[in-house]
Amino acid sequence: MAHFNKAFQFKTRSIIVLLTVFGFQLTAQNWDVPADKKAKNSYIKFDKTTASEGEGIYTKNCASCHGNPSKGNVLKSLKPTPPDLASSGTQKLTDGELFYILNTGRGLMPSFKDVLSESDRWKVIAYVRSFNKSYVQVLSNTDPTKSDKVKVTMVYNHETNTVRVQVVAKEQNTSLPLKDAEVLLFAKRYFGKLPIEKGLKTDESGVANFVYPKDLPGNKLGEVELLVKVNDEVYGEVESSTKLKIGIPTDKPGLTQQRAIWGVLAKAPYWIIALYLLGIATFGVFVLYLVKNLFDFWKKGQQ
Ligand code: HEC
């Protein structure tokens, strides 16, 4: 009896474990949106015009999975099921959360960051909000036409080992330091970019100081390409990059300097070029052979 009990307990326990593991996959999870992203607002006013523009974008990009808002005709074969975006669950999310979800995607929900422009992403949200009668929009102050006025400078301080990033806006004759702008700093690598520290906010002089790790490799000359991403409440998002001599000189040939399988034709390995030419030659010979046979055929017919 004791044995039976043990086996029984073990089985129930495994079933419970399995259910929790798979159960999580089948039910929708919360979107863990960072606080600053959650509070982001749209600079596009949600009104009849933008909502109807958003409807067109929605029909092309979203309806295949999410159906028509409030109709519940979602694509039920997907797991988790794409929610009806007019539902109270979705409408409870902030504009910033909806924007974040559109940007990042998750599982079967695609990322639209590189598919739709920022204004189009907001217009889709304008359309989704048009199904919520009690929704009141809070507009952001951001004016995206201002972002090209922003100038970013990066200077390395050898004593403190910091990269000083300064963000100013050039307005007519004055330089206006941007305070409280969000700044992210990255070192560019072959594939992707390496974040340096967490994001910082600029002070009154528009400055954010990043401690730079001393042991990062650079190119042959010790140069590292730094990429800075700035997000200012009014001036919007700006990216800028600079090469600074702050890395450890590393004499590895660049990935694109040698012949390699990922190189363009001029840099492809010889064996790939040979194989390619051989392929073309074989095809050519085959075509000539066909033509010759056809010709022989035709000649026979003449006799
Ligand atoms: C290929 C199918 C597919 C397409 C296309 C698609 N989605 Fe989704 N979407 C999903 C799935 C699946 C989920 C649930 C993902 C999860 O919870 O992990 C989802 C979740 C969401 C959520 C979160 C809703 C909530 O209440 O949690 C929003 C908002 C959303 N999608 C908006 C959109 C918008 C807007 C578009 C078009 C620009 C779009 N989706 C296109 C499949 C899709």
Coordinates of C-alpha atoms and ligand atoms in Angstrom, one line a residue:
M1 CA 0.0 0.0 0.0
A2 CA 2.8 2.3 0.9
H3 CA 4.5 1.6 -2.4
F4 CA 1.3 2.3 -4.3
N5 CA 0.9 5.6 -2.4
K6 CA 4.4 6.7 -3.3
A7 CA 4.0 5.9 -7.0
F8 CA 0.6 7.6 -6.9
Q9 CA 2.1 10.7 -5.3
F10 CA 4.9 10.8 -7.8
K11 CA 2.5 10.6 -10.7
T12 CA 0.2 13.3 -9.4
R13 CA 3.2 15.5 -8.8
S14 CA 4.5 15.1 -12.3
I15 CA 1.1 15.8 -13.7
I16 CA 0.9 19.0 -11.7
V17 CA 4.4 20.0 -12.8
L18 CA 3.5 19.3 -16.5
L19 CA 0.2 21.2 -16.2
T20 CA 1.9 24.3 -14.7
V21 CA 4.6 24.2 -17.4
F22 CA 2.3 23.8 -20.3
G23 CA -0.5 25.8 -18.7
F24 CA 1.7 28.8 -18.7
Q25 CA 2.3 28.5 -22.4
L26 CA -1.4 28.3 -23.2
T27 CA -2.7 31.2 -21.2
A28 CA -1.7 34.8 -22.0
Q29 CA 1.1 36.2 -19.8
N30 CA 1.5 39.7 -18.6
W31 CA 3.6 42.0 -20.7
D32 CA 6.4 43.2 -18.5
V33 CA 6.8 46.7 -19.8
P34 CA 9.6 48.9 -18.3
A35 CA 8.1 51.8 -16.3
D36 CA 9.4 54.5 -18.6
K37 CA 8.1 52.8 -21.7
K38 CA 4.7 52.3 -20.0
A39 CA 4.4 56.0 -19.4
K40 CA 5.2 56.9 -23.0
N41 CA 2.5 58.9 -24.8
S42 CA 1.7 59.5 -28.5
Y43 CA 2.6 62.8 -30.1
I44 CA -0.1 62.0 -32.7
K45 CA -3.6 63.1 -31.7
F46 CA -6.1 60.2 -31.7
D47 CA -9.0 61.6 -33.6
K48 CA -11.3 60.5 -36.5
T49 CA -8.7 61.2 -39.2
T50 CA -5.8 59.4 -37.5
A51 CA -8.1 56.5 -36.4
S52 CA -9.3 56.0 -40.0
E53 CA -5.8 56.1 -41.3
G54 CA -5.0 53.5 -38.6
E55 CA -7.8 51.3 -39.7
G56 CA -6.2 50.9 -43.1
I57 CA -2.9 50.0 -41.5
Y58 CA -4.7 47.6 -39.1
T59 CA -6.6 45.8 -41.9
K60 CA -3.3 45.1 -43.7
N61 CA -1.1 44.2 -40.8
C62 CA -3.2 43.0 -37.9
A63 CA -6.7 41.8 -38.9
S64 CA -5.4 38.4 -40.1
C65 CA -4.7 37.4 -36.5
H66 CA -6.7 39.8 -34.3
G67 CA -9.8 40.0 -36.5
N68 CA -12.0 43.1 -36.4
P69 CA -12.0 44.8 -33.1
S70 CA -15.1 44.0 -30.9
K71 CA -16.2 41.3 -33.3
G72 CA -14.2 38.5 -31.6
N73 CA -13.3 36.9 -35.0
V74 CA -9.7 36.4 -33.9
L75 CA -7.5 33.6 -35.3
K76 CA -8.3 30.9 -32.7
S77 CA -5.8 28.4 -34.0
L78 CA -2.9 30.4 -32.5
K79 CA -1.7 29.7 -29.0
P80 CA -1.9 31.9 -27.1
T81 CA -4.9 33.3 -29.0
P82 CA -4.5 36.8 -30.2
P83 CA -6.8 38.9 -28.1
D84 CA -9.6 41.0 -29.5
L85 CA -8.0 44.4 -29.2
A86 CA -11.3 46.1 -28.3
S87 CA -11.5 43.8 -25.2
S88 CA -11.3 45.4 -21.8
G89 CA -8.1 43.4 -21.1
T90 CA -6.3 45.1 -23.9
Q91 CA -7.9 48.5 -23.4
K92 CA -6.6 48.5 -19.8
L93 CA -3.0 48.7 -21.1
T94 CA -1.5 52.2 -21.4
D95 CA -0.7 53.7 -24.8
G96 CA 3.0 53.2 -23.9
E97 CA 2.4 49.5 -23.3
L98 CA 0.5 49.1 -26.6
F99 CA 3.4 50.9 -28.4
Y100 CA 5.9 48.7 -26.6
I101 CA 4.1 45.5 -27.6
L102 CA 4.0 46.7 -31.2
N103 CA 7.7 47.4 -31.1
T104 CA 8.9 44.3 -29.5
G105 CA 6.4 41.6 -30.3
R106 CA 6.4 38.2 -28.5
G107 CA 6.1 34.7 -29.8
L108 CA 3.6 34.8 -32.6
M109 CA 2.9 38.5 -32.2
P110 CA 5.4 40.0 -34.6
S111 CA 7.5 43.1 -34.0
F112 CA 6.4 46.1 -36.1
K113 CA 9.3 48.4 -35.2
D114 CA 11.0 47.9 -38.6
V115 CA 7.7 47.3 -40.5
L116 CA 5.7 50.4 -39.7
S117 CA 6.9 54.0 -39.1
E118 CA 6.6 55.4 -35.7
S119 CA 3.6 57.6 -36.8
D120 CA 1.9 54.6 -38.4
R121 CA 2.3 52.6 -35.2
W122 CA 0.6 55.3 -33.2
K123 CA -2.2 55.6 -35.8
V124 CA -2.9 51.9 -35.4
I125 CA -3.2 52.5 -31.7
A126 CA -5.5 55.5 -32.5
Y127 CA -7.8 53.0 -34.3
V128 CA -7.7 50.5 -31.5
R129 CA -8.6 53.2 -29.0
S130 CA -11.6 54.3 -31.1
F131 CA -13.3 51.2 -29.7
N132 CA -13.1 52.5 -26.2
K133 CA -15.7 55.1 -25.4
S134 CA -14.2 56.0 -22.0
Y135 CA -10.7 56.5 -23.3
V136 CA -9.2 60.0 -22.9
Q137 CA -5.8 60.6 -24.5
V138 CA -2.8 62.2 -22.9
L139 CA -0.7 63.7 -25.6
S140 CA 3.0 63.8 -25.5
N141 CA 5.0 67.0 -26.1
T142 CA 7.3 65.4 -28.5
D143 CA 7.7 67.1 -31.8
P144 CA 9.4 64.6 -34.1
T145 CA 10.2 67.3 -36.7
K146 CA 12.6 68.7 -34.1
S147 CA 14.9 65.7 -33.8
D148 CA 17.3 66.9 -36.5
K149 CA 18.1 69.9 -34.4
V150 CA 19.7 67.7 -31.8
K151 CA 23.5 67.5 -31.7
V152 CA 25.3 64.8 -29.7
T153 CA 29.0 65.0 -28.8
M154 CA 31.1 62.3 -27.2
V155 CA 34.4 62.9 -25.4
Y156 CA 36.5 60.4 -23.5
N157 CA 38.2 61.4 -20.2
H158 CA 41.3 59.3 -19.7
E159 CA 41.6 60.3 -16.0
T160 CA 38.1 59.3 -14.9
N161 CA 37.8 56.6 -17.6
T162 CA 34.4 58.0 -18.7
V163 CA 32.7 58.8 -21.9
R164 CA 31.0 62.2 -21.6
V165 CA 27.9 62.4 -23.8
Q166 CA 26.4 65.9 -24.3
V167 CA 23.1 66.5 -25.9
V168 CA 22.2 70.0 -27.1
A169 CA 19.5 71.4 -29.4
K170 CA 20.5 74.0 -31.9
E171 CA 17.7 76.6 -31.8
Q172 CA 18.3 79.6 -34.0
N173 CA 21.4 81.2 -32.5
T174 CA 21.4 79.4 -29.2
S175 CA 22.5 75.9 -28.0
L176 CA 20.0 74.5 -25.6
P177 CA 21.3 71.7 -23.4
L178 CA 18.6 69.0 -23.1
K179 CA 18.0 68.1 -19.5
D180 CA 16.5 64.7 -18.4
A181 CA 16.9 63.2 -21.8
E182 CA 17.3 59.4 -21.7
V183 CA 20.7 58.3 -23.0
L184 CA 21.9 54.8 -24.0
L185 CA 25.5 54.1 -25.0
F186 CA 26.6 51.1 -27.0
A187 CA 29.9 49.8 -28.4
K188 CA 29.5 48.5 -31.9
R189 CA 30.6 44.9 -32.4
Y190 CA 30.8 42.7 -35.5
F191 CA 27.3 41.5 -34.9
G192 CA 25.1 43.7 -32.8
K193 CA 26.0 46.2 -30.1
L194 CA 27.2 46.0 -26.6
P195 CA 25.4 48.2 -24.1
I196 CA 27.8 50.2 -21.9
E197 CA 26.2 50.6 -18.4
K198 CA 22.5 51.1 -18.0
G199 CA 20.7 54.0 -19.5
L200 CA 21.4 57.4 -17.9
K201 CA 19.6 60.7 -17.8
T202 CA 21.3 64.0 -18.8
D203 CA 21.9 66.7 -16.1
E204 CA 21.2 70.5 -16.5
S205 CA 24.1 70.8 -18.9
G206 CA 22.7 68.0 -21.1
V207 CA 25.6 65.7 -20.0
A208 CA 25.6 62.0 -19.1
N209 CA 28.9 60.4 -18.0
F210 CA 29.3 56.7 -18.7
V211 CA 32.1 54.6 -17.1
Y212 CA 33.8 52.8 -19.9
P213 CA 35.2 49.3 -19.3
K214 CA 39.0 49.4 -19.7
D215 CA 39.3 45.9 -21.1
L216 CA 37.2 46.1 -24.3
P217 CA 39.0 45.4 -27.5
G218 CA 39.1 47.9 -30.3
N219 CA 40.4 47.7 -33.9
K220 CA 44.0 47.7 -34.8
L221 CA 44.4 51.3 -33.8
G222 CA 42.4 50.8 -30.6
E223 CA 39.4 52.6 -32.0
V224 CA 35.9 51.7 -30.9
E225 CA 32.8 52.8 -32.6
L226 CA 30.3 54.2 -30.1
L227 CA 26.6 54.5 -30.8
V228 CA 24.5 56.8 -28.6
K229 CA 20.7 56.7 -28.6
V230 CA 19.0 59.7 -27.1
N231 CA 15.3 60.0 -26.2
D232 CA 14.1 63.5 -25.3
E233 CA 10.5 64.2 -24.2
V234 CA 10.2 67.1 -26.7
Y235 CA 12.9 66.5 -29.3
G236 CA 12.1 62.8 -29.7
E237 CA 14.6 60.0 -30.6
V238 CA 18.1 60.7 -32.0
E239 CA 21.0 58.4 -32.8
S240 CA 24.6 59.3 -33.3
S241 CA 27.9 57.4 -33.6
T242 CA 31.6 58.4 -33.2
K243 CA 34.9 56.5 -33.3
L244 CA 37.0 57.0 -30.2
K245 CA 40.4 55.6 -29.4
I246 CA 39.4 53.9 -26.2
G247 CA 39.8 50.2 -26.8
I248 CA 42.7 47.8 -26.5
P249 CA 44.3 47.6 -30.0
T250 CA 43.5 44.2 -31.4
D251 CA 45.1 42.9 -34.5
K252 CA 42.5 40.5 -35.7
P253 CA 41.6 41.0 -39.4
G254 CA 38.1 42.3 -39.8
L255 CA 35.5 39.8 -40.8
T256 CA 35.1 41.5 -44.1
Q257 CA 38.8 41.8 -44.9
Q258 CA 39.5 38.2 -45.7
R259 CA 37.9 35.8 -48.1
A260 CA 34.9 34.3 -46.3
I261 CA 31.7 32.6 -47.0
W262 CA 29.7 35.6 -45.9
G263 CA 31.8 38.0 -48.1
V264 CA 30.5 39.7 -51.2
L265 CA 31.6 38.2 -54.6
A266 CA 34.9 40.1 -54.6
K267 CA 35.8 38.5 -51.2
A268 CA 34.2 35.1 -51.6
P269 CA 36.5 32.1 -51.0
Y270 CA 38.1 30.7 -54.2
W271 CA 36.3 27.3 -53.9
I272 CA 32.9 29.1 -53.9
I273 CA 33.9 31.1 -57.0
A274 CA 35.2 27.9 -58.7
L275 CA 32.0 26.0 -57.8
Y276 CA 29.9 28.8 -59.2
L277 CA 31.8 29.1 -62.4
L278 CA 31.7 25.3 -62.8
G279 CA 27.9 25.4 -62.4
I280 CA 27.5 28.0 -65.1
A281 CA 29.9 26.1 -67.4
T282 CA 28.0 22.8 -66.9
F283 CA 24.8 24.5 -67.7
G284 CA 26.3 26.1 -70.8
V285 CA 27.6 22.7 -72.1
F286 CA 24.2 21.2 -71.4
V287 CA 22.5 24.0 -73.5
L288 CA 25.0 23.5 -76.4
Y289 CA 24.3 19.8 -76.3
L290 CA 20.6 20.4 -76.5
V291 CA 21.0 22.8 -79.4
K292 CA 23.3 20.3 -81.2
N293 CA 20.7 17.5 -80.8
L294 CA 17.9 19.7 -82.1
F295 CA 20.0 20.6 -85.0
D296 CA 20.7 17.0 -85.8
F297 CA 17.0 16.3 -85.5
W298 CA 16.2 19.1 -87.9
K299 CA 18.9 17.8 -90.4
K300 CA 17.4 14.3 -90.3
G301 CA 14.0 15.8 -91.2
Q302 CA 15.5 17.5 -94.2
Q303 CA 16.8 14.2 -95.7
Ligands
HEC1 C1 0.7 36.6 -36.9 C2 -0.4 36.9 -36.0 C3 -0.4 38.4 -35.4 C4 -0.4 39.5 -36.1 C5 -0.2 39.8 -37.6 C6 -0.5 40.6 -35.1 N1 -0.6 40.1 -33.9 FE1 -0.9 41.1 -32.1 N2 -0.8 39.3 -31.1 C7 -0.7 38.1 -31.7 C8 -0.6 37.1 -30.6 C9 -0.5 35.6 -30.8 C10 -0.7 37.8 -29.4 C11 -0.6 37.2 -28.0 C12 0.8 37.2 -27.6 C13 1.1 36.8 -26.2 O1 0.3 37.0 -25.3 O2 2.3 36.3 -26.0 C14 -0.8 39.2 -29.7 C15 -0.9 40.2 -28.8 C16 -1.1 41.5 -29.1 C17 -1.3 42.6 -28.2 C18 -1.4 42.4 -26.7 C19 -2.9 42.4 -26.3 C20 -3.2 42.0 -24.9 O3 -4.3 42.3 -24.4 O4 -2.3 41.4 -24.2 C21 -1.5 43.7 -28.9 C22 -1.8 45.1 -28.3 C23 -1.4 43.4 -30.3 N3 -1.1 42.1 -30.4 C24 -1.5 44.3 -31.3 C25 -1.3 44.0 -32.6 C26 -1.4 45.0 -33.7 C27 -1.8 46.5 -33.5 C28 -1.1 44.3 -34.8 C29 -0.9 44.9 -36.2 C30 0.0 46.1 -36.4 C31 -0.8 42.9 -34.5 N4 -1.0 42.8 -33.2 C32 -0.5 41.9 -35.4 C33 -0.6 37.8 -33.0 C34 -0.6 38.7 -34.0

